[in-house]
mmCIF file of C-alpha atoms and ligand atoms in Angstrom:
data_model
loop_
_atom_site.group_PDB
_atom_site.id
_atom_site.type_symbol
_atom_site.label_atom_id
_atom_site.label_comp_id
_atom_site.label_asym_id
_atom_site.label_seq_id
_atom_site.Cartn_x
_atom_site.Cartn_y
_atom_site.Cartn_z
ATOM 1 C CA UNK O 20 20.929 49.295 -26.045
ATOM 2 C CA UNK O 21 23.012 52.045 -27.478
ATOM 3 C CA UNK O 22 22.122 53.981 -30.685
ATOM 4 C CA UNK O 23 25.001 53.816 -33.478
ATOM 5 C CA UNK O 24 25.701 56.876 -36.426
ATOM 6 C CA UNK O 25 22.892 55.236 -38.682
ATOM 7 C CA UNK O 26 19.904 55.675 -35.757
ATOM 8 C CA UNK O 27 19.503 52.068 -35.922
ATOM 9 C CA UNK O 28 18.759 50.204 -33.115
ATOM 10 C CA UNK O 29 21.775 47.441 -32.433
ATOM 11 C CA UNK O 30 21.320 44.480 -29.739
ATOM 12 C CA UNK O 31 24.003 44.418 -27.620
ATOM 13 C CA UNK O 32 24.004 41.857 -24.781
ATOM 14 C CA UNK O 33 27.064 41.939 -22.396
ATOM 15 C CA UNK O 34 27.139 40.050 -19.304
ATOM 16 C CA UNK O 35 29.151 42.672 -16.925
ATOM 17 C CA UNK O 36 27.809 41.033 -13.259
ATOM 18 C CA UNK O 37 29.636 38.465 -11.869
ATOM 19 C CA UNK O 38 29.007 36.035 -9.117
ATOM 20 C CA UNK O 39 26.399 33.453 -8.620
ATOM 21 C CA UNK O 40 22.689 33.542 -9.618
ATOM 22 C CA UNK O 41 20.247 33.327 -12.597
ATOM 23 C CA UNK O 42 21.603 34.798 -16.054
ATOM 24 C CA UNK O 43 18.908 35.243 -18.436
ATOM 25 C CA UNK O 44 20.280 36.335 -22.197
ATOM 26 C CA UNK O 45 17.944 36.992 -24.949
ATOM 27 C CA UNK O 46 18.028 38.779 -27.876
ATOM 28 C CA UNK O 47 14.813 40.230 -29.208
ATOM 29 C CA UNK O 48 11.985 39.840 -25.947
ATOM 30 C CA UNK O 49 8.170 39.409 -27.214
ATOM 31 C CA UNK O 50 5.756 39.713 -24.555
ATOM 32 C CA UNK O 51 5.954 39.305 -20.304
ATOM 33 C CA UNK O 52 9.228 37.133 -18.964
ATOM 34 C CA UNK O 53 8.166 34.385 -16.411
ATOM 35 C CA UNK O 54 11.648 33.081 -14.817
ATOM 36 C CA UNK O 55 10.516 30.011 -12.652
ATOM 37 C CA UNK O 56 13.348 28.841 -10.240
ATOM 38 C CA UNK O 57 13.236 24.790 -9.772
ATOM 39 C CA UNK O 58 12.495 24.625 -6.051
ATOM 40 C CA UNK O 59 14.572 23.064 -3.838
ATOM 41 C CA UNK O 60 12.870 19.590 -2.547
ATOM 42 C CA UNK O 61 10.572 19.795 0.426
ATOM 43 C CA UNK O 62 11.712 18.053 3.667
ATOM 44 C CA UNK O 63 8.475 15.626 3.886
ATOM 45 C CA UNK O 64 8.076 12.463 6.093
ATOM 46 C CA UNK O 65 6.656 10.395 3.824
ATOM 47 C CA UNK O 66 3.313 9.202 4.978
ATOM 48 C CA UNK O 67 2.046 6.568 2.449
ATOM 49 C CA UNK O 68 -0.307 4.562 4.347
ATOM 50 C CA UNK O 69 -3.864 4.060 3.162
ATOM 51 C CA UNK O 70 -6.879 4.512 5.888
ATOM 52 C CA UNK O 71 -7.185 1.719 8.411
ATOM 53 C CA UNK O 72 -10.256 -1.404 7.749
ATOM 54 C CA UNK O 73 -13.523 -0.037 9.502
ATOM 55 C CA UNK O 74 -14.781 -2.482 11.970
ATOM 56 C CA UNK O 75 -11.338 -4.487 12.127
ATOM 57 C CA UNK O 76 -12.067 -7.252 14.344
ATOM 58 C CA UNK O 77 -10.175 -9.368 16.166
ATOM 59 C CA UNK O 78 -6.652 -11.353 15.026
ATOM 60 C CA UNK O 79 -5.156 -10.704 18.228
ATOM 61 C CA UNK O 80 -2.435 -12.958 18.411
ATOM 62 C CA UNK O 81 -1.423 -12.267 14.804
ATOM 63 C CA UNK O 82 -1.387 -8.449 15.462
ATOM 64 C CA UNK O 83 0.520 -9.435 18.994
ATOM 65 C CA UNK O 84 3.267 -11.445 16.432
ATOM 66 C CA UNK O 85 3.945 -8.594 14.387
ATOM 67 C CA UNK O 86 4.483 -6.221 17.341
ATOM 68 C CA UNK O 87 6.939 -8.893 18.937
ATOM 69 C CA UNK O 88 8.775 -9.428 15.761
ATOM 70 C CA UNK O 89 8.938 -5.664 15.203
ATOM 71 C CA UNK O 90 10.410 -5.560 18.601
ATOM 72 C CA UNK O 91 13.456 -8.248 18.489
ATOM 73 C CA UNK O 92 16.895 -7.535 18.048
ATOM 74 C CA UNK O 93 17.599 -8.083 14.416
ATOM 75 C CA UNK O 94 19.739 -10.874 13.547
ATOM 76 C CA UNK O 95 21.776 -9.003 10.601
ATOM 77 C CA UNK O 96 21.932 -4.855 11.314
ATOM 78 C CA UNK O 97 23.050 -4.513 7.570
ATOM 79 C CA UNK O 98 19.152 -6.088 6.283
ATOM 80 C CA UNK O 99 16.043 -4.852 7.002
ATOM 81 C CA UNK O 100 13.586 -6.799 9.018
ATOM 82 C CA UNK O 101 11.087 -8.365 6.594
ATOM 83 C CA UNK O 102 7.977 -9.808 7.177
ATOM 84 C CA UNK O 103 5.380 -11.647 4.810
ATOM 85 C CA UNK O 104 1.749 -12.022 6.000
ATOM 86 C CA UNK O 105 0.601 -14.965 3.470
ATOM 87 C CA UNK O 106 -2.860 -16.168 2.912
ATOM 88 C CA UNK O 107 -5.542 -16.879 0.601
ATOM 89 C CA UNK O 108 -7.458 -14.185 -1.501
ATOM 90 C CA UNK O 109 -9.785 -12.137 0.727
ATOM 91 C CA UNK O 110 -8.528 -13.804 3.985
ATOM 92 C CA UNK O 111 -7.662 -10.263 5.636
ATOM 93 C CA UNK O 112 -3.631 -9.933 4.943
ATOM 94 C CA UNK O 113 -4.199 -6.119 3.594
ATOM 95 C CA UNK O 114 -6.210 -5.432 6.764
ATOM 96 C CA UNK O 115 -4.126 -7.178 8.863
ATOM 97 C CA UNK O 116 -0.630 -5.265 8.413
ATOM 98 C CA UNK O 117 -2.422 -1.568 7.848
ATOM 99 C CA UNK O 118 -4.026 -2.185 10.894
ATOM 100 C CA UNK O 119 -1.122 -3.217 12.761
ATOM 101 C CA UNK O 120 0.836 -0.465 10.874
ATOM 102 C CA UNK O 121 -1.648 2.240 12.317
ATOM 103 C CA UNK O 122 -0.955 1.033 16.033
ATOM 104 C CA UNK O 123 2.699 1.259 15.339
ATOM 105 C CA UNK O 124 3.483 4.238 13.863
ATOM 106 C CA UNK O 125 5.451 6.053 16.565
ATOM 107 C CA UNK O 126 8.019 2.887 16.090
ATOM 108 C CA UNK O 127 8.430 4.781 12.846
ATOM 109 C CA UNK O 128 9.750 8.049 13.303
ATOM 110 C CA UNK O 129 10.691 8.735 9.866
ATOM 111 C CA UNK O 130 7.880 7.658 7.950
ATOM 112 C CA UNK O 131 5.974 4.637 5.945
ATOM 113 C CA UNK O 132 6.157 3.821 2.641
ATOM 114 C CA UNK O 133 3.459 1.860 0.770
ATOM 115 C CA UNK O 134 3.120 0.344 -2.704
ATOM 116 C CA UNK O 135 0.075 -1.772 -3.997
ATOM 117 C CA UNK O 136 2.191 -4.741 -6.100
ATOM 118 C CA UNK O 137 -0.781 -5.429 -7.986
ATOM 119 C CA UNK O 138 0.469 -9.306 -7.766
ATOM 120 C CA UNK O 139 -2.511 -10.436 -8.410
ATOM 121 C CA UNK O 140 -4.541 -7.769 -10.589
ATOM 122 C CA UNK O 141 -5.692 -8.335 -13.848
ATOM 123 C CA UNK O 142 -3.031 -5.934 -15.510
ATOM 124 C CA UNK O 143 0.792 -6.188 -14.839
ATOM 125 C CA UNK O 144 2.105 -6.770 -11.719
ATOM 126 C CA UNK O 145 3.931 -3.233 -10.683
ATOM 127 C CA UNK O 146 8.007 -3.264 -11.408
ATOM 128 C CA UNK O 147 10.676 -2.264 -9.074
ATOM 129 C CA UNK O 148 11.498 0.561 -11.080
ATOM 130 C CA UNK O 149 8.206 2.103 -11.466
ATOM 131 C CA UNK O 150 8.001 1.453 -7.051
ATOM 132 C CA UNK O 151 11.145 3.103 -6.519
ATOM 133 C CA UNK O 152 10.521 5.903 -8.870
ATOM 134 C CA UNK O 153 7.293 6.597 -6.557
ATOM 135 C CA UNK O 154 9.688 5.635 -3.230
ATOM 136 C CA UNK O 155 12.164 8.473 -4.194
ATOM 137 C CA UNK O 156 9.914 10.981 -4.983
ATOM 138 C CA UNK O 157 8.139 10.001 -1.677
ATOM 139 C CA UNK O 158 11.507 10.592 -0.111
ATOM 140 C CA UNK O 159 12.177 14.484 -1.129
ATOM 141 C CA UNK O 160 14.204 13.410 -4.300
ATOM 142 C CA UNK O 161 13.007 15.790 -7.072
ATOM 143 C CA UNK O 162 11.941 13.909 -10.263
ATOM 144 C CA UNK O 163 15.357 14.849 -12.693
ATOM 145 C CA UNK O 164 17.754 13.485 -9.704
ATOM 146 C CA UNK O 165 15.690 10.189 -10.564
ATOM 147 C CA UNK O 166 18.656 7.797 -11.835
ATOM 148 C CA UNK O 167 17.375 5.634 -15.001
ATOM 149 C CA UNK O 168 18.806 2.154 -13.981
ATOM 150 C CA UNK O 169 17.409 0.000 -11.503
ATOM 151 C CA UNK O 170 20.529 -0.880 -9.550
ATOM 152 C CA UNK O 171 21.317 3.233 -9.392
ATOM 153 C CA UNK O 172 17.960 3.837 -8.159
ATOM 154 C CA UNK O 173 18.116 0.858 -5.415
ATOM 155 C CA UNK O 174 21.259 2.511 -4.372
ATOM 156 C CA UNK O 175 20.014 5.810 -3.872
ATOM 157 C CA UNK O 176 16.925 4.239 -1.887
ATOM 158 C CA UNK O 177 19.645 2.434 0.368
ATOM 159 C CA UNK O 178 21.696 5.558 0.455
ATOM 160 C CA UNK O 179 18.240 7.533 1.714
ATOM 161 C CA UNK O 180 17.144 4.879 3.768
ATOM 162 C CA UNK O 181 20.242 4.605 5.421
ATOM 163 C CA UNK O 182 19.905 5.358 9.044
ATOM 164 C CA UNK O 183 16.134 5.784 9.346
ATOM 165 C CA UNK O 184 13.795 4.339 10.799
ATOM 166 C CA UNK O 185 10.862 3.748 8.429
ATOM 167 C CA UNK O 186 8.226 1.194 7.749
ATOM 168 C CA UNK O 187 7.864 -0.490 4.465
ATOM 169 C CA UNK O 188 4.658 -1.799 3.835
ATOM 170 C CA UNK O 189 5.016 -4.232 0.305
ATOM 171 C CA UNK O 190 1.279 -5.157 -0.460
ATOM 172 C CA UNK O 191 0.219 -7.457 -2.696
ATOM 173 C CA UNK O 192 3.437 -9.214 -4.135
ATOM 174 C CA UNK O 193 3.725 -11.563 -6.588
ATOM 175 C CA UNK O 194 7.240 -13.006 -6.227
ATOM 176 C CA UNK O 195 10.423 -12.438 -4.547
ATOM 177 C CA UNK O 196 12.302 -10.811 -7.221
ATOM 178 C CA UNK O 197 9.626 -8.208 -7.431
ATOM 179 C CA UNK O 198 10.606 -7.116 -3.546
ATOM 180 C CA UNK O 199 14.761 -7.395 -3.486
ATOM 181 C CA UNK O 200 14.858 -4.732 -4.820
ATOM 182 C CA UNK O 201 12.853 -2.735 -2.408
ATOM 183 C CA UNK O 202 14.631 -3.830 0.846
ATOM 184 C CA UNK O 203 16.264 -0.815 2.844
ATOM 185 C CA UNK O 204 20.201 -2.244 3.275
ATOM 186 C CA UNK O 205 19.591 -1.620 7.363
ATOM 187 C CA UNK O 206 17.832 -3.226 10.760
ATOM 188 C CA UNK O 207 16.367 0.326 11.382
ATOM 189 C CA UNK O 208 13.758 -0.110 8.956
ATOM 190 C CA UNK O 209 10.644 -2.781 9.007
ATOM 191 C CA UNK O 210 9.145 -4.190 5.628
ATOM 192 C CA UNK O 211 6.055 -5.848 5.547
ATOM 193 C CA UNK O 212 5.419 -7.888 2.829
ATOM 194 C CA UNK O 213 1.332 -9.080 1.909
ATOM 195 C CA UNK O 214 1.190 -11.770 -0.658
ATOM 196 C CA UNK O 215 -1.203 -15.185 -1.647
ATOM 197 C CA UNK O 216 1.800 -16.858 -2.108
ATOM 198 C CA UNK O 217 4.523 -18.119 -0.103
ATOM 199 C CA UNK O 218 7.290 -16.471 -1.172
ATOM 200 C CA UNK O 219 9.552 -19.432 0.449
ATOM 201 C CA UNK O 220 12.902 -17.552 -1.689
ATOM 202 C CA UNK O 221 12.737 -14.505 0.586
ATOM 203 C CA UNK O 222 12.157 -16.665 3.340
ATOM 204 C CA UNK O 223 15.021 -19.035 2.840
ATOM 205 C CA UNK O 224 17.208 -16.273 0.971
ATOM 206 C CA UNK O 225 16.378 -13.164 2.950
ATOM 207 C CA UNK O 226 15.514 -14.361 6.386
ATOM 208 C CA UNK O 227 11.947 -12.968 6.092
ATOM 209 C CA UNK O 228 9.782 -14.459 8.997
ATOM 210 C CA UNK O 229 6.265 -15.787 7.305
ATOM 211 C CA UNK O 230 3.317 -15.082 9.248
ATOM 212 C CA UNK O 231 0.119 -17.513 7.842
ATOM 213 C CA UNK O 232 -3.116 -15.925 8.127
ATOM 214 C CA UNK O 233 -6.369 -18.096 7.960
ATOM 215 C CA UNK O 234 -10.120 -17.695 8.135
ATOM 216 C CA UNK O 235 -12.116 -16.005 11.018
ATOM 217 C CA UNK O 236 -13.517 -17.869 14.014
ATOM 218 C CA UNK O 237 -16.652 -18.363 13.778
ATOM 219 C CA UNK O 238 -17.304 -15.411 16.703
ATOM 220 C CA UNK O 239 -15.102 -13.283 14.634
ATOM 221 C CA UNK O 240 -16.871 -13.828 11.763
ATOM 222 C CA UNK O 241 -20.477 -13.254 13.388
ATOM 223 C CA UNK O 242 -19.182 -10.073 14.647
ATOM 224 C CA UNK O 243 -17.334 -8.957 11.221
ATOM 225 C CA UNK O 244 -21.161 -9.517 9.636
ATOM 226 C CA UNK O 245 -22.646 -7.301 12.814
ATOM 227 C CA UNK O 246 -19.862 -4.610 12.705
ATOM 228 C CA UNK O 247 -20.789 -4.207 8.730
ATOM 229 C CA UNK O 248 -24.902 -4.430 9.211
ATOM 230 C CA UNK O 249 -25.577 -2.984 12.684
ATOM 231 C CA UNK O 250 -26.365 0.267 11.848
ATOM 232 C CA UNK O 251 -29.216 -0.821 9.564
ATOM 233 C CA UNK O 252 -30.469 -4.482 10.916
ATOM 234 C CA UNK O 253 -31.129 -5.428 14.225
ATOM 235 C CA UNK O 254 -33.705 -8.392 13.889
ATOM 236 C CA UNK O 255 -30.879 -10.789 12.686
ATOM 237 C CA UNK O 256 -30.898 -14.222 15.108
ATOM 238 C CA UNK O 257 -27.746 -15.870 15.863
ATOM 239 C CA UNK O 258 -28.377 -19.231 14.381
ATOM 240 C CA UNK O 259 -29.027 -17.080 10.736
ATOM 241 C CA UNK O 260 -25.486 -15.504 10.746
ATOM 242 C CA UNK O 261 -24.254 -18.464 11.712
ATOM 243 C CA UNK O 262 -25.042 -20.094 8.976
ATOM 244 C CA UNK O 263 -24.640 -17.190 6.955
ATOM 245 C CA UNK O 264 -21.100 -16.848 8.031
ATOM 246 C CA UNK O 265 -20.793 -21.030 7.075
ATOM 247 C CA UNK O 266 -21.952 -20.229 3.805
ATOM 248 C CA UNK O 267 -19.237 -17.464 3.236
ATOM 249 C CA UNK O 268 -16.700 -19.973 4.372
ATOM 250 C CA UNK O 269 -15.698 -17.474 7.388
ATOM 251 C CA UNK O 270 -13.654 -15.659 4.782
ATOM 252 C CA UNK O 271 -13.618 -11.801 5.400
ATOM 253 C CA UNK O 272 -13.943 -10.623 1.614
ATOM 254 C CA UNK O 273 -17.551 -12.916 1.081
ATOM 255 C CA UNK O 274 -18.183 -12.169 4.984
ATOM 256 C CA UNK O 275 -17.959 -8.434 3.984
ATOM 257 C CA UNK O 276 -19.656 -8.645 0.623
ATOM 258 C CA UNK O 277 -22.412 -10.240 2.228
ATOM 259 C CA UNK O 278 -22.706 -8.247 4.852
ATOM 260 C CA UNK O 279 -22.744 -5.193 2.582
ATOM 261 C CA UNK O 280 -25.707 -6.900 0.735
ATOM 262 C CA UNK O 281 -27.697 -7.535 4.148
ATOM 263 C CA UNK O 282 -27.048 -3.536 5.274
ATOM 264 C CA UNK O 283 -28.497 -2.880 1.702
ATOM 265 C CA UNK O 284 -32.155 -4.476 2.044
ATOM 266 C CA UNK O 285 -33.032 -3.712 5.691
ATOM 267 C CA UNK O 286 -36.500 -5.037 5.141
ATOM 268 C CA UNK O 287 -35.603 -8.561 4.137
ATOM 269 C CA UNK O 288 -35.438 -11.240 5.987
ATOM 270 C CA UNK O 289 -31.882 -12.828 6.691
ATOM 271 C CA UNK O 290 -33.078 -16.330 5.888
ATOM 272 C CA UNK O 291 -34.308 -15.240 2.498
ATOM 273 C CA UNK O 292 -31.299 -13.134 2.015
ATOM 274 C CA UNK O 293 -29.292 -16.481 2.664
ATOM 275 C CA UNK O 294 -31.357 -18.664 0.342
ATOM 276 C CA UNK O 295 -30.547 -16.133 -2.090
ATOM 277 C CA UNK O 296 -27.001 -16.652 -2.033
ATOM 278 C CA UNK O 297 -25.623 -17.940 -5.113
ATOM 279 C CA UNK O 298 -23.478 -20.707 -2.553
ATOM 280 C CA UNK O 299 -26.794 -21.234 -0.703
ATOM 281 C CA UNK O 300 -28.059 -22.063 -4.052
ATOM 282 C CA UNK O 301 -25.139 -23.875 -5.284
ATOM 283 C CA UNK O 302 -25.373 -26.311 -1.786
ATOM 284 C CA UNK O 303 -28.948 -27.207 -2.499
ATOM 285 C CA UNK O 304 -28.136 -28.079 -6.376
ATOM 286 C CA UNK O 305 -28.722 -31.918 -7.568
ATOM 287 C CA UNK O 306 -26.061 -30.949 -10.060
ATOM 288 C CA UNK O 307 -23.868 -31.026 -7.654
ATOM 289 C CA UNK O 308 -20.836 -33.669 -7.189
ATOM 290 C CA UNK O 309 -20.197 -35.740 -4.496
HETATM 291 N N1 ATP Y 8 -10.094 -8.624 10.586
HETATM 292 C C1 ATP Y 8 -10.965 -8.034 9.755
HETATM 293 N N2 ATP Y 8 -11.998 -7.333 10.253
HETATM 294 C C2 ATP Y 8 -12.909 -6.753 9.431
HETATM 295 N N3 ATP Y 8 -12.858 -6.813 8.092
HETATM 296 C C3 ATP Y 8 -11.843 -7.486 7.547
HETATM 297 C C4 ATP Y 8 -10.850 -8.139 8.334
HETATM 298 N N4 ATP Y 8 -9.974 -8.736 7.518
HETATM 299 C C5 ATP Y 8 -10.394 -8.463 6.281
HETATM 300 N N5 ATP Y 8 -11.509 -7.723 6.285
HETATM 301 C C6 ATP Y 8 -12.266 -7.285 5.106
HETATM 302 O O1 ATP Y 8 -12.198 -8.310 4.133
HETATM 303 C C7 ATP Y 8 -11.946 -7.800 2.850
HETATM 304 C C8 ATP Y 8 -10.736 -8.485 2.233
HETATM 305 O O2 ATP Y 8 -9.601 -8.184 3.021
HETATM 306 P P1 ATP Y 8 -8.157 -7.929 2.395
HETATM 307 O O3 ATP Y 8 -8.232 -7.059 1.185
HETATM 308 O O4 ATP Y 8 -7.308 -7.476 3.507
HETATM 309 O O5 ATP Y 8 -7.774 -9.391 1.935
HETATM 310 P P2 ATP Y 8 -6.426 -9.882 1.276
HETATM 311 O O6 ATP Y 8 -6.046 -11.135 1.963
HETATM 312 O O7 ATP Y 8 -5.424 -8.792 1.291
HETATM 313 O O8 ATP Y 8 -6.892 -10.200 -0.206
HETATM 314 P P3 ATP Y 8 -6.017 -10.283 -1.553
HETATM 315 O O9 ATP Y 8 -5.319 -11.588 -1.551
HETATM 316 O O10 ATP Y 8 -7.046 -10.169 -2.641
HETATM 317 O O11 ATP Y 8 -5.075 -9.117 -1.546
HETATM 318 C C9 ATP Y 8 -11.773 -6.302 3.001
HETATM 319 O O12 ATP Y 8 -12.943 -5.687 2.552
HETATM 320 C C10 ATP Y 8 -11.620 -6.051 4.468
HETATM 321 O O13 ATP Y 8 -12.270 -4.893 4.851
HETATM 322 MG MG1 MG Y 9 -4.375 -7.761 -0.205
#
């Protein structure tokens, strides 16, 4: 800042450093200078999973299929094993493959991904480019290096997925075009795919193996009710869940809903707490059609 013949003050700024680094020019500086760097992305493995279902119980053999499948040699090693749990609402497909996920995470070195679809909310279904946004940031990939289009963002998913070994868990899908784009482009990687419907395109199109998934046992179901209540009822006679399980139609979602009602009024009686049920009533309407 050298002073010329007149005294005034003149603003000279040279750049005389060379090399690489940060070059900050200003003219007139007001105030404290904050230089923040942009960080270099963190090395994460992405962990996405939600919690596992309290008081899981039972589906042995379907939890047994999914660790055989997970276990085969894969029939293409350019496409990622994909599996679809299918069922209707509330029968335990969520449960089912975060359960199974939990037991099989050291078959996934690298990490799990997971996306709620939303296939069947109220609001819109989520889109692949929204889910691979969230993927790539999941992956280390720092928010600008995000590419715009769809078909440049599936590529740098492949490109990142490319030689791991990750699980992809795809919950709550709506349709087939919803998941293409989400499929890793190698055998490495597992996706698991929950959805209500049957999603015969990836099946037929995309060699996805379908794995049904029905209502409890009736055992099952007794002990899904127990599992939720025991802490706060003990009275309860067999013959009452029983039939309280019948009424629920030995689906987890009313099993559990129930359930959470019984743990909530200790005091009452399970018999009352049955004839309270809006099916219990329904059953005993005259209304009702043949
Ligand atoms: N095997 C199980 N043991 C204990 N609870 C279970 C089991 N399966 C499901 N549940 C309970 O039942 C409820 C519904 O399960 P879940 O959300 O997995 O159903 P879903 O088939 O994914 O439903 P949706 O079609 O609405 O997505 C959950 O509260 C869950 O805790
Ligand atoms: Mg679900």
């Amino acid at each position: 800042m050298p002073i010329d013949d007149r005294d005034e003050v003149r603003h000279v700024n040279r750049l005389d450093a060379t090399g690489a680094g940060d070059v900050v020019q200003a003219r007139d500086v007001h105030g404290g200078v904050h230089i923040h760097r942009v960080e270099a992305p963190f090395a994460v493995t992405p962990s996405q999973l939600p919690g596992d279902v309290r008081g899981f119980v039972n589906r042995r053999s379907e939890l047994s299929a999914l660790t055989n499948l997970a276990g085969e040699q894969p029939d293409d090693p350019h496409a990622a094993a994909v599996t679809v749990i299918t069922g209707t609402a509330g029968v335990g497909k969520t449960s089912l493959a975060l359960h199974w996920a939990h037991r099989a995470l050291d078959r996934f070195p690298d990490g799990q991904l997971y996306v709620n679809l939303r296939g069947y909310d109220p609001g819109q279904p989520a889109v692949p480019e929204e889910i691979l946004d969230r993927f790539l940031r999941g992956l280390g990939v720092p928010a600008t290096a995000i590419p715009v289009h769809l078909d440049e963002r599936t590529s740098l998913y492949r490109s990142l997925m490319a030689g791991r070994r990750m699980l992809v868990v795809l919950d709550n899908a709506a349709t087939a075009a919803q998941i293409r784009p989400l499929l890793p482009g190698t055998a490495a990687c597992l996706v698991l795919v929950t959805s209500r419907s049957h999603l015969s395109g990836l099946v037929a199109r995309d060699g996805a193996y379908r794995l049904g998934l029905d209502i409890l046992h009736e055992d099952d179901a007794i002990a899904l009710l127990g599992a939720v209540t025991a802490r706060y009822r003990g009275q309860d006679q067999r013959h009452e869940l029983v039939e309280l399980a019948r009424l629920c139609a030995r689906l987890p979602l009313a099993l559990r809903i129930a359930a959470e009602r019984a743990a909530s009024r200790p005091m009452m009686r399970l018999d009352e707490l049955i004839a309270d049920l809006p099916s219990s009533r329904d059953s005993r309407s005259p209304e009702r059609g043949p």
